[in-house]
């Protein structure tokens, strides 16, 4: 009977250690999940910033190209668009998608306003 009691005490202590270990593992797992979520958000923000930077760079190159071609009106139009592109509205990338689309949109908008000057 005494041996059975000591075995039961040992089993109870073992179960207690198992529960503590499970609690520690659960806590570490929750910490890892939280860190993973934070990294995912940070990665998305970096990607968004990168897209924003690419849009601005593409607009700047288009401005330089327009100036090189002595198309000052188009360069001014693109410069105005560059001023409008503020960092980053979450809808900016949903609406525009990629920077090439913005450049094409800017060129189409410019051509639409200046049909007489573009005709040959």
PDB file of C-alpha atoms in Angstrom:
ATOM      1  CA  UNK A   1       0.000   0.000   0.000  1.00  0.00           C
ATOM      2  CA  UNK A   2       2.868   2.371   0.874  1.00  0.00           C
ATOM      3  CA  UNK A   3       4.565   1.584  -2.392  1.00  0.00           C
ATOM      4  CA  UNK A   4       1.320   2.276  -4.276  1.00  0.00           C
ATOM      5  CA  UNK A   5       1.003   5.662  -2.529  1.00  0.00           C
ATOM      6  CA  UNK A   6       4.573   6.655  -3.414  1.00  0.00           C
ATOM      7  CA  UNK A   7       4.012   5.521  -7.008  1.00  0.00           C
ATOM      8  CA  UNK A   8       0.838   7.641  -7.162  1.00  0.00           C
ATOM      9  CA  UNK A   9       2.725  10.657  -5.761  1.00  0.00           C
ATOM     10  CA  UNK A  10       5.456  10.157  -8.372  1.00  0.00           C
ATOM     11  CA  UNK A  11       2.873   9.807 -11.140  1.00  0.00           C
ATOM     12  CA  UNK A  12       1.110  12.987  -9.946  1.00  0.00           C
ATOM     13  CA  UNK A  13       4.428  14.884  -9.949  1.00  0.00           C
ATOM     14  CA  UNK A  14       5.202  13.536 -13.413  1.00  0.00           C
ATOM     15  CA  UNK A  15       1.797  14.659 -14.690  1.00  0.00           C
ATOM     16  CA  UNK A  16       2.357  18.071 -13.123  1.00  0.00           C
ATOM     17  CA  UNK A  17       5.719  18.392 -14.938  1.00  0.00           C
ATOM     18  CA  UNK A  18       4.050  17.319 -18.194  1.00  0.00           C
ATOM     19  CA  UNK A  19       1.337  19.970 -17.786  1.00  0.00           C
ATOM     20  CA  UNK A  20       3.972  22.628 -17.050  1.00  0.00           C
ATOM     21  CA  UNK A  21       5.933  21.554 -20.123  1.00  0.00           C
ATOM     22  CA  UNK A  22       2.787  21.691 -22.247  1.00  0.00           C
ATOM     23  CA  UNK A  23       2.004  25.164 -20.909  1.00  0.00           C
ATOM     24  CA  UNK A  24       5.529  26.355 -21.728  1.00  0.00           C
ATOM     25  CA  UNK A  25       5.323  24.892 -25.240  1.00  0.00           C
ATOM     26  CA  UNK A  26       1.908  26.475 -25.797  1.00  0.00           C
ATOM     27  CA  UNK A  27       3.257  29.841 -24.627  1.00  0.00           C
ATOM     28  CA  UNK A  28       6.306  29.594 -26.923  1.00  0.00           C
ATOM     29  CA  UNK A  29       4.066  28.599 -29.824  1.00  0.00           C
ATOM     30  CA  UNK A  30       1.842  31.649 -29.219  1.00  0.00           C
ATOM     31  CA  UNK A  31       4.930  33.890 -29.107  1.00  0.00           C
ATOM     32  CA  UNK A  32       6.141  32.415 -32.421  1.00  0.00           C
ATOM     33  CA  UNK A  33       2.698  32.932 -33.999  1.00  0.00           C
ATOM     34  CA  UNK A  34       2.654  36.537 -32.801  1.00  0.00           C
ATOM     35  CA  UNK A  35       6.129  37.159 -34.205  1.00  0.00           C
ATOM     36  CA  UNK A  36       5.098  35.510 -37.478  1.00  0.00           C
ATOM     37  CA  UNK A  37       2.099  37.844 -37.765  1.00  0.00           C
ATOM     38  CA  UNK A  38       4.325  40.850 -37.060  1.00  0.00           C
ATOM     39  CA  UNK A  39       6.824  39.756 -39.700  1.00  0.00           C
ATOM     40  CA  UNK A  40       4.044  39.244 -42.222  1.00  0.00           C
ATOM     41  CA  UNK A  41       2.724  42.768 -41.612  1.00  0.00           C
ATOM     42  CA  UNK A  42       6.243  44.193 -41.840  1.00  0.00           C
ATOM     43  CA  UNK A  43       6.891  42.301 -45.084  1.00  0.00           C
ATOM     44  CA  UNK A  44       3.655  43.612 -46.584  1.00  0.00           C
ATOM     45  CA  UNK A  45       4.597  47.167 -45.569  1.00  0.00           C
ATOM     46  CA  UNK A  46       8.039  46.786 -47.162  1.00  0.00           C
ATOM     47  CA  UNK A  47       6.469  45.447 -50.365  1.00  0.00           C
ATOM     48  CA  UNK A  48       3.996  48.330 -50.406  1.00  0.00           C
ATOM     49  CA  UNK A  49       6.829  50.838 -49.896  1.00  0.00           C
ATOM     50  CA  UNK A  50       8.784  49.168 -52.692  1.00  0.00           C
ATOM     51  CA  UNK A  51       5.815  49.423 -55.067  1.00  0.00           C
ATOM     52  CA  UNK A  52       5.360  53.057 -54.103  1.00  0.00           C
ATOM     53  CA  UNK A  53       9.033  53.779 -54.724  1.00  0.00           C
ATOM     54  CA  UNK A  54       8.848  52.038 -58.105  1.00  0.00           C
ATOM     55  CA  UNK A  55       5.867  54.147 -59.143  1.00  0.00           C
ATOM     56  CA  UNK A  56       7.683  57.338 -58.224  1.00  0.00           C
ATOM     57  CA  UNK A  57      10.885  56.253 -59.979  1.00  0.00           C
ATOM     58  CA  UNK A  58       8.954  55.369 -63.140  1.00  0.00           C
ATOM     59  CA  UNK A  59       7.245  58.753 -63.095  1.00  0.00           C
ATOM     60  CA  UNK A  60      10.610  60.475 -62.603  1.00  0.00           C
ATOM     61  CA  UNK A  61      12.124  58.620 -65.552  1.00  0.00           C
ATOM     62  CA  UNK A  62       9.115  59.543 -67.689  1.00  0.00           C
ATOM     63  CA  UNK A  63       9.586  63.180 -66.679  1.00  0.00           C
ATOM     64  CA  UNK A  64      13.252  63.004 -67.675  1.00  0.00           C
ATOM     65  CA  UNK A  65      12.322  61.385 -70.994  1.00  0.00           C
ATOM     66  CA  UNK A  66       9.731  64.084 -71.692  1.00  0.00           C
ATOM     67  CA  UNK A  67      12.268  66.805 -70.884  1.00  0.00           C
ATOM     68  CA  UNK A  68      14.848  65.103 -73.084  1.00  0.00           C
ATOM     69  CA  UNK A  69      12.300  65.153 -75.905  1.00  0.00           C
ATOM     70  CA  UNK A  70      11.647  68.869 -75.184  1.00  0.00           C
ATOM     71  CA  UNK A  71       8.032  68.046 -74.356  1.00  0.00           C
ATOM     72  CA  UNK A  72       7.752  70.471 -71.470  1.00  0.00           C
ATOM     73  CA  UNK A  73       3.956  70.290 -71.246  1.00  0.00           C
ATOM     74  CA  UNK A  74       4.059  66.510 -70.818  1.00  0.00           C
ATOM     75  CA  UNK A  75       6.883  66.819 -68.273  1.00  0.00           C
ATOM     76  CA  UNK A  76       4.780  69.322 -66.319  1.00  0.00           C
ATOM     77  CA  UNK A  77       1.787  67.002 -66.461  1.00  0.00           C
ATOM     78  CA  UNK A  78       3.853  64.079 -65.142  1.00  0.00           C
ATOM     79  CA  UNK A  79       5.387  66.300 -62.460  1.00  0.00           C
ATOM     80  CA  UNK A  80       1.880  67.153 -61.290  1.00  0.00           C
ATOM     81  CA  UNK A  81       1.062  63.436 -61.121  1.00  0.00           C
ATOM     82  CA  UNK A  82       4.247  62.805 -59.176  1.00  0.00           C
ATOM     83  CA  UNK A  83       3.124  65.356 -56.606  1.00  0.00           C
ATOM     84  CA  UNK A  84      -0.241  63.603 -56.314  1.00  0.00           C
ATOM     85  CA  UNK A  85       1.256  60.183 -55.576  1.00  0.00           C
ATOM     86  CA  UNK A  86       1.533  60.283 -51.799  1.00  0.00           C
ATOM     87  CA  UNK A  87       2.724  57.386 -49.692  1.00  0.00           C
ATOM     88  CA  UNK A  88       0.831  54.976 -49.972  1.00  0.00           C
ATOM     89  CA  UNK A  89      -2.834  54.913 -49.763  1.00  0.00           C
ATOM     90  CA  UNK A  90      -3.872  51.287 -49.313  1.00  0.00           C
ATOM     91  CA  UNK A  91      -6.153  51.774 -52.305  1.00  0.00           C
ATOM     92  CA  UNK A  92      -3.401  53.155 -54.529  1.00  0.00           C
ATOM     93  CA  UNK A  93      -2.155  49.715 -55.457  1.00  0.00           C
ATOM     94  CA  UNK A  94      -5.633  48.260 -55.769  1.00  0.00           C
ATOM     95  CA  UNK A  95      -6.572  51.017 -58.182  1.00  0.00           C
ATOM     96  CA  UNK A  96      -3.336  51.355 -60.129  1.00  0.00           C
ATOM     97  CA  UNK A  97      -1.776  47.934 -59.669  1.00  0.00           C
ATOM     98  CA  UNK A  98       1.621  48.485 -61.216  1.00  0.00           C
ATOM     99  CA  UNK A  99       3.665  51.512 -62.088  1.00  0.00           C
ATOM    100  CA  UNK A 100       3.505  50.872 -65.864  1.00  0.00           C
ATOM    101  CA  UNK A 101      -0.254  51.284 -65.649  1.00  0.00           C
ATOM    102  CA  UNK A 102       0.190  54.687 -64.000  1.00  0.00           C
ATOM    103  CA  UNK A 103       2.619  55.806 -66.690  1.00  0.00           C
ATOM    104  CA  UNK A 104       0.222  54.630 -69.409  1.00  0.00           C
ATOM    105  CA  UNK A 105      -2.650  56.346 -67.635  1.00  0.00           C
ATOM    106  CA  UNK A 106      -0.626  59.553 -67.343  1.00  0.00           C
ATOM    107  CA  UNK A 107       0.339  59.417 -71.013  1.00  0.00           C
ATOM    108  CA  UNK A 108      -3.257  58.725 -72.075  1.00  0.00           C
ATOM    109  CA  UNK A 109      -4.512  61.532 -69.851  1.00  0.00           C
ATOM    110  CA  UNK A 110      -1.932  63.886 -71.303  1.00  0.00           C
ATOM    111  CA  UNK A 111      -2.736  62.902 -74.887  1.00  0.00           C
ATOM    112  CA  UNK A 112      -6.445  63.338 -74.206  1.00  0.00           C
ATOM    113  CA  UNK A 113      -5.931  66.893 -72.968  1.00  0.00           C
ATOM    114  CA  UNK A 114      -3.439  67.824 -75.709  1.00  0.00           C
ATOM    115  CA  UNK A 115      -4.804  66.209 -78.870  1.00  0.00           C
ATOM    116  CA  UNK A 116      -3.863  69.134 -81.076  1.00  0.00           C
ATOM    117  CA  UNK A 117      -0.214  69.205 -79.999  1.00  0.00           C
ATOM    118  CA  UNK A 118       0.256  65.459 -80.430  1.00  0.00           C
ATOM    119  CA  UNK A 119      -1.158  65.150 -83.925  1.00  0.00           C
ATOM    120  CA  UNK A 120       1.377  65.050 -86.737  1.00  0.00           C
TER     121      UNK A 120
END
